[in-house]
Short mmCIF file of C-alpha atoms and ligand atoms in Angstrom, two decimals:
data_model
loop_
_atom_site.label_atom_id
_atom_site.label_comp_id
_atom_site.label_asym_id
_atom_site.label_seq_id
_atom_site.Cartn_x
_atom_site.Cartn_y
_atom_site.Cartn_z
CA UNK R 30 -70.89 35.36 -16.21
CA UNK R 31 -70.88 32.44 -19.18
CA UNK R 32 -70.79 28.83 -18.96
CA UNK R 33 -67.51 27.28 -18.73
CA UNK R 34 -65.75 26.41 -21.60
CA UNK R 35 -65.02 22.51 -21.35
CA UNK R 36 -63.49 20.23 -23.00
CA UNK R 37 -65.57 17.69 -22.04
CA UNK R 38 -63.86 15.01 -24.44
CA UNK R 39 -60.71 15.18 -22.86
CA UNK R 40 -59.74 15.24 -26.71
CA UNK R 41 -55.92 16.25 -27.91
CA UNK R 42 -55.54 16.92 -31.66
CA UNK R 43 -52.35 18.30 -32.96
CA UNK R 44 -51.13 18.47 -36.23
CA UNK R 45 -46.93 19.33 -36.93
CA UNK R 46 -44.96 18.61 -39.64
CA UNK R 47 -43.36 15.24 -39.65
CA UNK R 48 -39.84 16.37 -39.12
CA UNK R 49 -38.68 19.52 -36.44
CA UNK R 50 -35.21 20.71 -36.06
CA UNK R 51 -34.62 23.62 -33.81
CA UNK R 52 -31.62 25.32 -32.50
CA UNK R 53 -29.39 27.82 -33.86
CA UNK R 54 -27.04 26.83 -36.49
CA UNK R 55 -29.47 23.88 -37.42
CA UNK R 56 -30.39 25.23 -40.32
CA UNK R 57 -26.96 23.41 -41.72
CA UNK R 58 -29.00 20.34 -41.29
CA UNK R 59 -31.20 21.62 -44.58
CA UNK R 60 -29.50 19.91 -47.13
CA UNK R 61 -29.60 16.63 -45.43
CA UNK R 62 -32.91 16.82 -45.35
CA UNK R 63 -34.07 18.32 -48.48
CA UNK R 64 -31.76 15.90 -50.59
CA UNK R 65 -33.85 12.47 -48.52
CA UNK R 66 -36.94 13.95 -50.86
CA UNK R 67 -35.30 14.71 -54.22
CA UNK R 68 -32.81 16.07 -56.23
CA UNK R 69 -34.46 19.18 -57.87
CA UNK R 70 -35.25 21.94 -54.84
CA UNK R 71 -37.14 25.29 -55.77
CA UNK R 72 -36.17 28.00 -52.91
CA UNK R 73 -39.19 29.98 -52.50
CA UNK R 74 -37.81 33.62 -50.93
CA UNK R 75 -37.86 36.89 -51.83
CA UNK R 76 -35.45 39.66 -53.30
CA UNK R 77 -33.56 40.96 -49.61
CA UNK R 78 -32.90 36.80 -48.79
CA UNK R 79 -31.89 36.23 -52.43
CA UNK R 80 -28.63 37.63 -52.05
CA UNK R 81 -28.26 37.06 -47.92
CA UNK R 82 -25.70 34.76 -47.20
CA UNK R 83 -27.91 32.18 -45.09
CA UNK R 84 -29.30 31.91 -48.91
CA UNK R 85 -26.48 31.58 -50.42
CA UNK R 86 -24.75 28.39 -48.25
CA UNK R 87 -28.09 27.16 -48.30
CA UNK R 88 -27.74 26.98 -52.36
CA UNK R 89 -24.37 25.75 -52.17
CA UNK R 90 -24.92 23.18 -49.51
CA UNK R 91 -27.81 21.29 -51.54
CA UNK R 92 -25.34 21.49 -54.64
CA UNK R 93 -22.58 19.88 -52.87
CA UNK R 94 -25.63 17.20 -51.54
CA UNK R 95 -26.05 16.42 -55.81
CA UNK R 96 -29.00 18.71 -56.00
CA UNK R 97 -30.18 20.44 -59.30
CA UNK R 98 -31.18 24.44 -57.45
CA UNK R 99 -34.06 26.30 -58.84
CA UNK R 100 -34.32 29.65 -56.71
CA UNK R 101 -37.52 32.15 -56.39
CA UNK R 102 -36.77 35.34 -55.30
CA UNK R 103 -39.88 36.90 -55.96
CA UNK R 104 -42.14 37.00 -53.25
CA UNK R 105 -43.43 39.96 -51.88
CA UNK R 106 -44.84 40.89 -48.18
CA UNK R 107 -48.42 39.51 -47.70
CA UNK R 108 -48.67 37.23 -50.72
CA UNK R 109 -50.54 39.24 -53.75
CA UNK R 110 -52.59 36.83 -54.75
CA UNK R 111 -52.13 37.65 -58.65
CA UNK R 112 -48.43 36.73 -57.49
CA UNK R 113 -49.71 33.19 -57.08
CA UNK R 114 -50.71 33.22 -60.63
CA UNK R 115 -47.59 34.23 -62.48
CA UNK R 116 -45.09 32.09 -60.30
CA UNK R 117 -47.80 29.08 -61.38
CA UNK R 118 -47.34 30.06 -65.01
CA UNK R 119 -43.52 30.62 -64.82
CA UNK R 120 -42.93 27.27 -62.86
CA UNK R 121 -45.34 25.28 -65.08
CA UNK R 122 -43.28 22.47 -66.64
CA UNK R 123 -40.09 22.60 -64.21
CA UNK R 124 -39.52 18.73 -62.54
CA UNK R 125 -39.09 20.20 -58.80
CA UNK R 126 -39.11 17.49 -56.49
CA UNK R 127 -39.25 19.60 -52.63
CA UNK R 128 -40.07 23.04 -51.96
CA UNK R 129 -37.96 25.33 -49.71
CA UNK R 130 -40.10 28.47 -48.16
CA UNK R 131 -37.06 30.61 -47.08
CA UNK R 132 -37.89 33.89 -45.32
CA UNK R 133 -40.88 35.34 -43.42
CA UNK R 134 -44.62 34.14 -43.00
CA UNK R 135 -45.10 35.17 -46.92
CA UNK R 136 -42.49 33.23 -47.98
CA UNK R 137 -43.05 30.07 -46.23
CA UNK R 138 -46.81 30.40 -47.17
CA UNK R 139 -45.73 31.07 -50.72
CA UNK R 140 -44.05 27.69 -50.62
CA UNK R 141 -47.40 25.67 -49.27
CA UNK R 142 -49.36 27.12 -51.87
CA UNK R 143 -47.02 26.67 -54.83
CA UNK R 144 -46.26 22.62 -53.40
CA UNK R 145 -50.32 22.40 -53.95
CA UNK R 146 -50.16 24.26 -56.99
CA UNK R 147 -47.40 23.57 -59.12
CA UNK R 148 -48.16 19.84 -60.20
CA UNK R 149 -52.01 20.48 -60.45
CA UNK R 150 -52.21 24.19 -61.76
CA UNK R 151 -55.37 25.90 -60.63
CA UNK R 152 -56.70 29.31 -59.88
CA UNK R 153 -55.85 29.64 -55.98
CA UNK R 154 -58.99 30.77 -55.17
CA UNK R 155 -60.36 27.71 -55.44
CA UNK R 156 -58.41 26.37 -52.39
CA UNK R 157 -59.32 29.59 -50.70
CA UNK R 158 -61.18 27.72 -47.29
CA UNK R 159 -61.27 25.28 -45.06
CA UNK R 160 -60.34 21.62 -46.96
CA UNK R 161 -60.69 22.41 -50.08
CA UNK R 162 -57.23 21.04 -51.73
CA UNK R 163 -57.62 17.73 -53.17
CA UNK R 164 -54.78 15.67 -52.31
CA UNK R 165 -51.22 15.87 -51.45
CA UNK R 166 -49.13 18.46 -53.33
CA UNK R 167 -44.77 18.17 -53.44
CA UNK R 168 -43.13 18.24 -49.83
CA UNK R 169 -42.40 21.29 -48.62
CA UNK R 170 -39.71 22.41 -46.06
CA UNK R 171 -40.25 25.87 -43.77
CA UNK R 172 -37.81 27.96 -43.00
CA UNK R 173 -38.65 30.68 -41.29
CA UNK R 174 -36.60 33.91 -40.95
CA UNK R 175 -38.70 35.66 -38.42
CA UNK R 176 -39.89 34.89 -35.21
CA UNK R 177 -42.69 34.19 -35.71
CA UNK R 178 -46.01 33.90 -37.54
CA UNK R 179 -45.56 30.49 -36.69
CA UNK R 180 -46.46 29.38 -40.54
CA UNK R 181 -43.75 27.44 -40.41
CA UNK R 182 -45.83 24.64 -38.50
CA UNK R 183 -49.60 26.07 -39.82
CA UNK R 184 -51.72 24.06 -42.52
CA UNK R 185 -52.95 27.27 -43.83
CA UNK R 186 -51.34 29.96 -46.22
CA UNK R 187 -52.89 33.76 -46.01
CA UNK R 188 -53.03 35.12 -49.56
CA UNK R 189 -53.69 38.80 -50.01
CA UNK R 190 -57.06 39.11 -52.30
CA UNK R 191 -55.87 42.41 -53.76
CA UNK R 192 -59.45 42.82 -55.66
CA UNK R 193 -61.37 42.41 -52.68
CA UNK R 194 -58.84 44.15 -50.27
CA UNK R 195 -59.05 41.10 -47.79
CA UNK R 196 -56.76 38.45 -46.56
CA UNK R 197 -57.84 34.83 -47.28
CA UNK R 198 -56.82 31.80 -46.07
CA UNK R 199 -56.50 27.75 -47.93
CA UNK R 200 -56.08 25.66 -44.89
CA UNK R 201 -55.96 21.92 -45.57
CA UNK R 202 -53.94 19.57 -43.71
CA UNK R 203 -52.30 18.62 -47.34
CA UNK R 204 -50.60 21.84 -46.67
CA UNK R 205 -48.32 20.82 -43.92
CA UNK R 206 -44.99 21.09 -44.34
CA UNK R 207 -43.30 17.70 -43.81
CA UNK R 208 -40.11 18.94 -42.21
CA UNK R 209 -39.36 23.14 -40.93
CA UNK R 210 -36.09 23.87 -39.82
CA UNK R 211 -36.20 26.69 -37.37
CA UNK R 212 -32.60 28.41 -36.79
CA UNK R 213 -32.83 31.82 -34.41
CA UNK R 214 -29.93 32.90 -36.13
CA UNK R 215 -31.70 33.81 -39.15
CA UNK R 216 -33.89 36.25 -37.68
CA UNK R 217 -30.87 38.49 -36.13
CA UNK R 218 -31.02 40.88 -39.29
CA UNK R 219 -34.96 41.63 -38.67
CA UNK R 220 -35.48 45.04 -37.87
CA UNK R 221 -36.75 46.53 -34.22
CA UNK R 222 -40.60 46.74 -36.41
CA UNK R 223 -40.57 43.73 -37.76
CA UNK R 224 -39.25 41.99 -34.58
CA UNK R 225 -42.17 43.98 -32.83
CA UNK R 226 -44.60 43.13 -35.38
CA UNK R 227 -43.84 39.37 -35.30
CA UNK R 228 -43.77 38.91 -31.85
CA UNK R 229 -46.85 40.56 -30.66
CA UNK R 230 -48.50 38.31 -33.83
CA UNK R 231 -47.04 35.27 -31.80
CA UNK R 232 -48.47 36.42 -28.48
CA UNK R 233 -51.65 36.96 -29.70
CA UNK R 234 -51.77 33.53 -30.99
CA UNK R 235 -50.50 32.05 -27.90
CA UNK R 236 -53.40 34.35 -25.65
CA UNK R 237 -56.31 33.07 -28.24
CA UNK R 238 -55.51 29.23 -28.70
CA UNK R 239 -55.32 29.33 -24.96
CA UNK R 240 -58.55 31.04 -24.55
CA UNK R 241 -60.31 29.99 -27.81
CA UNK R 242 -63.42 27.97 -27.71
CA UNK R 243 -63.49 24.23 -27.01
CA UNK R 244 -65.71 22.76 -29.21
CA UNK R 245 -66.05 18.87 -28.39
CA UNK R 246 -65.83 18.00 -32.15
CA UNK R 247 -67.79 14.75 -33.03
CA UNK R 248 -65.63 12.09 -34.87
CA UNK R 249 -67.40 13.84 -38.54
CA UNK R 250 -66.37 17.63 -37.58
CA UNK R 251 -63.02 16.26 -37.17
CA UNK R 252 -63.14 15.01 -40.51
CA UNK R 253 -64.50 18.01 -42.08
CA UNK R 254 -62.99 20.80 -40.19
CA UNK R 255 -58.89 21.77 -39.10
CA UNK R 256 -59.83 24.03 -36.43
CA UNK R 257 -61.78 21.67 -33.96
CA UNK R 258 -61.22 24.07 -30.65
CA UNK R 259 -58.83 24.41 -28.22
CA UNK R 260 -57.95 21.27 -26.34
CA UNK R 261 -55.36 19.39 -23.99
CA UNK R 262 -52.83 19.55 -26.74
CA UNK R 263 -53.06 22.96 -27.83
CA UNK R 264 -52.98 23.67 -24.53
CA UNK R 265 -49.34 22.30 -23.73
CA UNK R 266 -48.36 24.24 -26.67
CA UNK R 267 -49.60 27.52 -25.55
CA UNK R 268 -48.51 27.31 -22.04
CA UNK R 269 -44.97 26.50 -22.89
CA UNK R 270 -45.01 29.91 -25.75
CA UNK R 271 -46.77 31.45 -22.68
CA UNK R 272 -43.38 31.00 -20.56
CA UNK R 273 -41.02 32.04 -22.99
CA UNK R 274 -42.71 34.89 -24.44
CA UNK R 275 -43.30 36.52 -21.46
CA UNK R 276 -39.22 36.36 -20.79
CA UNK R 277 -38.44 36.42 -24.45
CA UNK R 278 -39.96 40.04 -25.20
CA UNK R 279 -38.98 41.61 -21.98
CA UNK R 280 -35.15 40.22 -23.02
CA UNK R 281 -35.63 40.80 -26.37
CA UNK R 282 -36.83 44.94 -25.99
CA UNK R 283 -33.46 45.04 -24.19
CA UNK R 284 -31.38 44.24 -26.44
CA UNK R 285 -32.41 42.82 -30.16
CA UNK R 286 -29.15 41.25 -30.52
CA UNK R 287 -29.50 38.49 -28.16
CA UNK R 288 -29.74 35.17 -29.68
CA UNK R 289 -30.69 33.88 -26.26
CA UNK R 290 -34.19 36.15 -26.39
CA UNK R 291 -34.32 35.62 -30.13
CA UNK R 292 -34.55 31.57 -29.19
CA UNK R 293 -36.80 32.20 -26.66
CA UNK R 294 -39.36 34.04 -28.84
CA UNK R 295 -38.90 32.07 -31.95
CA UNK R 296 -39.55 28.64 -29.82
CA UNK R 297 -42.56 30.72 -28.57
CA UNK R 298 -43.60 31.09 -32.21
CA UNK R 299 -43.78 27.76 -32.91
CA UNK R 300 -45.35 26.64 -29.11
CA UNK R 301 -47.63 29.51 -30.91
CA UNK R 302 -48.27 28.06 -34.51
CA UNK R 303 -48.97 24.52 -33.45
CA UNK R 304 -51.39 25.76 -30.80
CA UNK R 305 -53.57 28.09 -33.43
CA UNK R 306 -53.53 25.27 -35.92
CA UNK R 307 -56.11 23.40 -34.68
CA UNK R 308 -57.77 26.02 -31.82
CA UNK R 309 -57.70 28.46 -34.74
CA UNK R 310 -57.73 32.67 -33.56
CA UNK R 311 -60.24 34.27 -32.64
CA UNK R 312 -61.42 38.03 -32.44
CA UNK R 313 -58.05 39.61 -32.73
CA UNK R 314 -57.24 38.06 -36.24
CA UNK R 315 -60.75 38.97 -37.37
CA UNK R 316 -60.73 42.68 -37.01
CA UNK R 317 -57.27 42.74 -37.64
CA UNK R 318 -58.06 42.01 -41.42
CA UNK R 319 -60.03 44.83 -42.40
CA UNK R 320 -57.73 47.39 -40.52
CA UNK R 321 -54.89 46.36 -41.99
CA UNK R 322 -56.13 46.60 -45.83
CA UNK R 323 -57.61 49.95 -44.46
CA UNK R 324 -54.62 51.64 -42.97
CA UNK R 325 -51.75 49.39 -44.68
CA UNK R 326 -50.14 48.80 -41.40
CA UNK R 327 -48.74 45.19 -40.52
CA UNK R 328 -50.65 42.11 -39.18
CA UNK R 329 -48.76 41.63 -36.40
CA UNK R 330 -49.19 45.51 -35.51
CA UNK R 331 -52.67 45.35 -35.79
CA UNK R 332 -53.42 42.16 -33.39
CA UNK R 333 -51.06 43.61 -30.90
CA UNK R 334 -52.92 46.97 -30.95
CA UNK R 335 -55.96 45.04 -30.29
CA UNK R 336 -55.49 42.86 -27.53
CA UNK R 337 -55.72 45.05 -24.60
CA UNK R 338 -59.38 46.18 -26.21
CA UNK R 339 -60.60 42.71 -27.29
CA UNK R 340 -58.85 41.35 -23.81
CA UNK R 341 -61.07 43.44 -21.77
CA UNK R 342 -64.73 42.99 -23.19
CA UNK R 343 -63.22 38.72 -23.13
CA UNK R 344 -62.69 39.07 -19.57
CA UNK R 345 -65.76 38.25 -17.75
CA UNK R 346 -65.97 34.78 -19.88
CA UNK R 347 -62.60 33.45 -19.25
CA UNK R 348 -61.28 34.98 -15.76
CA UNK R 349 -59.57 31.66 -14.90
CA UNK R 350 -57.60 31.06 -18.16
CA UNK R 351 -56.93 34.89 -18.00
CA UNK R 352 -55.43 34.31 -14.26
CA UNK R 353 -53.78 31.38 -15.52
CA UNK R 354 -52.11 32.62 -18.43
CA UNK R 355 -50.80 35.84 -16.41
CA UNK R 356 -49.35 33.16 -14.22
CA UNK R 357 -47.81 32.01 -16.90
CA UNK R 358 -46.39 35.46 -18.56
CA UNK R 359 -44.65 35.91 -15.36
CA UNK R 360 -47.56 37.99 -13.17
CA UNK R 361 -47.42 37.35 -9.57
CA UNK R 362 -50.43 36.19 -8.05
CA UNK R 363 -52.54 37.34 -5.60
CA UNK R 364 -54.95 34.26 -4.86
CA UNK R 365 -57.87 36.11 -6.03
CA UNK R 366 -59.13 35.00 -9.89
CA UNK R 367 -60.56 38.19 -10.84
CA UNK R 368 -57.40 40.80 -9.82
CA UNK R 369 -55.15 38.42 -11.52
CA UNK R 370 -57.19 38.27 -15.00
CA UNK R 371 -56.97 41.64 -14.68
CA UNK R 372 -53.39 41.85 -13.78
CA UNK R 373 -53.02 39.37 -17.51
CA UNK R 374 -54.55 42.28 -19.21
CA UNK R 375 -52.12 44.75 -17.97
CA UNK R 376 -49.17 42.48 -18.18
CA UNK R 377 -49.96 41.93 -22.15
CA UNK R 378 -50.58 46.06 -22.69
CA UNK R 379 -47.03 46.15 -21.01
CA UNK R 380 -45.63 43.32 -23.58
CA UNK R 381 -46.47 45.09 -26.41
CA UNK R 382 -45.75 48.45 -25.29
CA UNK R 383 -42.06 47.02 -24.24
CA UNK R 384 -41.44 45.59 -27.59
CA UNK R 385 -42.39 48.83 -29.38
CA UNK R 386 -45.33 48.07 -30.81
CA UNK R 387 -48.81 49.95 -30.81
CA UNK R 388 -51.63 49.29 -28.19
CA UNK R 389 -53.80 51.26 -29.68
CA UNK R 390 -55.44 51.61 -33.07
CA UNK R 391 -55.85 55.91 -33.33
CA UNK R 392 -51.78 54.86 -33.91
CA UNK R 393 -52.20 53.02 -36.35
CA UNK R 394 -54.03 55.74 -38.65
CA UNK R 395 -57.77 54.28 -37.40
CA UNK R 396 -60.07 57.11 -36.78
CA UNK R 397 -63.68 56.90 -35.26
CA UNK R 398 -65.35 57.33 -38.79
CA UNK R 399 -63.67 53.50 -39.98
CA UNK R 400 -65.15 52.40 -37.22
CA UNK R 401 -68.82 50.93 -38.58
CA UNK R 402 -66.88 49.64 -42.19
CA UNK R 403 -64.30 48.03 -40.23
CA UNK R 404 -66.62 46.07 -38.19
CA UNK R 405 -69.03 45.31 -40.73
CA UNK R 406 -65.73 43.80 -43.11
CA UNK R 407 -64.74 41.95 -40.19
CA UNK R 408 -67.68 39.77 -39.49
CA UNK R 409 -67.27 38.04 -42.69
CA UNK R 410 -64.91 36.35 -40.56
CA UNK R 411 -67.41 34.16 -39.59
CA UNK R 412 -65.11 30.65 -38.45
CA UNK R 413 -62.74 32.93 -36.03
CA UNK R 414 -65.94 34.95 -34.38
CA UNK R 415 -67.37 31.65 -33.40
CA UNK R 416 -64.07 31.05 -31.86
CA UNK R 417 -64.05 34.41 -29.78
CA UNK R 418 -65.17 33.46 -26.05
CA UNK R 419 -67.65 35.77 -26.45
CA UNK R 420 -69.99 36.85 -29.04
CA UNK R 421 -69.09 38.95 -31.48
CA UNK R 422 -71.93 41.11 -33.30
CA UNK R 423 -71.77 44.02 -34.98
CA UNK R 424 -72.37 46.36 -32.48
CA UNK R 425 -70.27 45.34 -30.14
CA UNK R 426 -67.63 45.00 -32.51
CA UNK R 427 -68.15 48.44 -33.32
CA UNK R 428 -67.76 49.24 -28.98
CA UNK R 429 -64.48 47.47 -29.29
CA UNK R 430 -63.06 49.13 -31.92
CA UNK R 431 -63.84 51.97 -30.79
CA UNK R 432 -62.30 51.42 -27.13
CA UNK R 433 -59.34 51.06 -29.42
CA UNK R 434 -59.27 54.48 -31.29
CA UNK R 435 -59.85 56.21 -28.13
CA UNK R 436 -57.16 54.16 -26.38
CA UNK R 437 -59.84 53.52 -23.54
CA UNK R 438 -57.65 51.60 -20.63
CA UNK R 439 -60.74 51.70 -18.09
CA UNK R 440 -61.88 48.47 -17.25
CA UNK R 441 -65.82 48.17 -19.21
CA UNK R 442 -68.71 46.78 -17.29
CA UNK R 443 -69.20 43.33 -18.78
N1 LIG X 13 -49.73 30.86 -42.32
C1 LIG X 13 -49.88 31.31 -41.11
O1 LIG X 13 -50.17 30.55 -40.19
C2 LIG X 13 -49.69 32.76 -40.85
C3 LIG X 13 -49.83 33.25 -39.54
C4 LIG X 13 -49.63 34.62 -39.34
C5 LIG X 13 -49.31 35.45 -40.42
N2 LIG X 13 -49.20 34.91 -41.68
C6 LIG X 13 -48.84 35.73 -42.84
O2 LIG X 13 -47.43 35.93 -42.81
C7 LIG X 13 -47.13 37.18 -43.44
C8 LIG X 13 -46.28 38.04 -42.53
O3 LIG X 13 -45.09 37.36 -42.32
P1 LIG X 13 -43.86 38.04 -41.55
O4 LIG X 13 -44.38 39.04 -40.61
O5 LIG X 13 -43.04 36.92 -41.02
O6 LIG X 13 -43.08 38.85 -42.65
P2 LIG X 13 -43.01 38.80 -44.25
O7 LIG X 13 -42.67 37.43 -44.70
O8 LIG X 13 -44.27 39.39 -44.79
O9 LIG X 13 -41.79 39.76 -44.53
C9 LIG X 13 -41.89 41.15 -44.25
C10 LIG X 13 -40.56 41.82 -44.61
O10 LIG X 13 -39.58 41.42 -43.66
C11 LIG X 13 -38.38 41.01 -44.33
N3 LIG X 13 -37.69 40.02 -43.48
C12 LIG X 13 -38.10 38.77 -43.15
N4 LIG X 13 -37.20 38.19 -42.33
C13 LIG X 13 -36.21 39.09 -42.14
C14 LIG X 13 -34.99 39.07 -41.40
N5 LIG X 13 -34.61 38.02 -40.67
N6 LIG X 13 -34.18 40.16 -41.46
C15 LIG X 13 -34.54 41.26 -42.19
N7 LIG X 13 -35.69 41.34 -42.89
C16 LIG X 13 -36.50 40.26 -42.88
C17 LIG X 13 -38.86 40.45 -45.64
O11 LIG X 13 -37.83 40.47 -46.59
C18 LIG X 13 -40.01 41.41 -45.97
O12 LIG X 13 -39.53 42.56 -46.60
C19 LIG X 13 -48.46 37.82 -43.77
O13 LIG X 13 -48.78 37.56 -45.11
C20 LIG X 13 -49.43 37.12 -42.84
O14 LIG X 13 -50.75 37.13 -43.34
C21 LIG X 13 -49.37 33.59 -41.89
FE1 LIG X 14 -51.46 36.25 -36.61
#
């Protein structure tokens, strides 16, 4: 068994933008709000939103506040990086005083990276990493449409590094949005996948803040780094997301058109987002990466499909916060630690599986042969594999993955 994982500080970091407003219908309040920062607003969406209504009162209701409108439909799933590039070049010049990111987690991370962007044009790349944006870029304003990648509350937007077929993030706490308006309504026209996707994304945040590392940053890490461990703060977070999700899904399998479990698991998203954006992820998000450029399948399909298998071999380190957080998911206890970490395990397998997404990766096109490229892409992912309770080399990596392909449900010796 491994040492406990203290948080011997006692410390609570958070970071959230300035200004929440949650509840359905609330997203009437945008105009309000956007019009406090400026009176030019570029929408960042993409092409389906365009033309939805929700976008469309949402253009007319900053008009009617005296705003000049500047709308961007052209954002695409998983942020293209090259993407980046020509909205920089076709925005250069244009006096935009607050950014809007209307849709899913592209969209919203489109928005954070254009705010940075758009007054001091630069190749993104060099913002790709931990801290490296300068100073503060135009205020932005989340919106988020599904529920949820929880970007709407993250400093970090994932850009899709087409030439490299990887995912990178630019995380710098100038990227926080200063207000996100979070509506469950919007997210009623999102498909049963993409429902699926997004909320198995949100519980696997919620299951590695709570179990991440806790690092006991000094006073200088704090100053260098965003993701400074899991602590009492992230904690609240991901106990609360812990409570709904475990309803929310269950509700939400049952019948997609109840805004009751839609509220549920969006609130969960953000509980979610706050909680990952200073614990960080962990072993989940680090193999997801490389399966997902390899068999083009979503992000949120591919953590989902991975938590039962990176669950199990994380057992042994963390069989109170895995008791704990089954608690919390809705698992009765028994009293003893180690049947109820186990009982977590299954109770998460049985989330995903309810919502319709995959829990294993053979399903999502992974055979035993990607097996040694996959885990050799994946530990370049060198900040969220120091966040993994346990360690993460190579070879074991390779044993986890290929639990996965095989669908292997047995409990492993430790
Ligand atoms: N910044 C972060 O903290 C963070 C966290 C997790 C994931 N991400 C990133 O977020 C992106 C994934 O975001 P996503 O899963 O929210 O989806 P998305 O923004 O990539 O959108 C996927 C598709 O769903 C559609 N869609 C979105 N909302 C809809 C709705 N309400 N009804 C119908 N269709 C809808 C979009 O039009 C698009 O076609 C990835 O790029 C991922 O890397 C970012
Ligand atoms: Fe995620």
């Amino acid at each position: 068994m491994e040492a406990r994982n203290e948080n011997s500080l006692g410390l609570g970091l958070l970071r959230q933008p300035a200004t929440v407003i949650f509840g359905p219908g609330q997203r009437r309040e945008l105009p309000t709000l956007a019009r406090r920062l400026g009176t030019t607003a570029l929408i960042c969406t993409d092409r389906r939103m365009l033309s939805e209504q929700a976008c469309l009162d949402l253009q007319a209701g900053l008009e009617s506040a005296g705003m000049r409108v500047i709308a961007y439909g052209d954002v695409r799933p998983d942020l293209p990086r090259t993407d980046i590039q020509t909205a920089v070049d076709a925005l250069a010049g244009e006096d935009i005083d607050v950014l809007i990111g209307l849709g899913g987690g592209s969209c919203m991370d489109f928005a954070k990276v254009m705010g940075i962007l758009i007054n001091s044009p630069a190749d993104v790349r060099e913002i790709f990493g931990e801290n490296r944006v300068a100073g503060p870029g135009l205020p932005v304003i989340t919106v988020p449409t599904t529920g949820g990648t929880g970007a709407e509350s993250t400093c970090i937007a994932v850009v899709n590094d087409e030439d490299k077929g990887v995912k990178v993030g630019a995380a710098s706490a100038f990227m926080e949005a200063v207000a996100t308006v979070i509506d469950p309504e919007l997210t009623l026209t999102a498909p049963s996948a993409l429902t699926a996707a997004t909320a198995v994304d949100a519980l696997s945040h919620l299951i590695e803040a709570y179990t991440a590392t806790a690092k006991n940053p000094s006073s200088q890490d704090m100053k260098d780094h965003l993701y400074v461990g899991k602590n009492v703060l992230t904690d609240v977070w991901a106990e609360k997301g812990l409570e709904l999700i475990g309803r929310g899904i269950p509700a939400l399998a049952e019948n997609l058109g109840s805004l009751e479990a839609r509220t549920d698991v969006m609130l969960a998203a953000y509980c979610a987002g706050l909680a990952i954006n200073t614990a960080g992820t962990a072993g989940c998000h680090a193999l997801q990466s490389p399966i997902g450029a390899l068999t083009g399948t979503s992000h949120g399909y591919g953590v989902g499909a991975l938590l039962p298998y990176v669950m199990r071999y994380n057992l042994p380190a963390r069989i109170p916060e895995f008791a704990r957080l089954g608690k919390l998911l809705g698992v009765q206890a028994t009293g003893n630690e180690e049947t109820d970490a186990r009982a977590a395990v299954e109770k998460v397998e049985t989330l995903v599986v309810t919502i319709g997404a995959p829990n294993d990766l053979n399903q999502l096109g992974m055979t035993e042969r990607d097996v040694p490229a996959v885990a050799e892409a994946a530990a370049a992912s060198t900040r969220l594999i120091a966040n993994n309770p346990r360690p993460l080399p190579v070879p074991i990596m390779e044993e986890i993955l290929l639990g996965g392909v095989r669908g292997d449900l047995n409990w492993w010796d430790s």
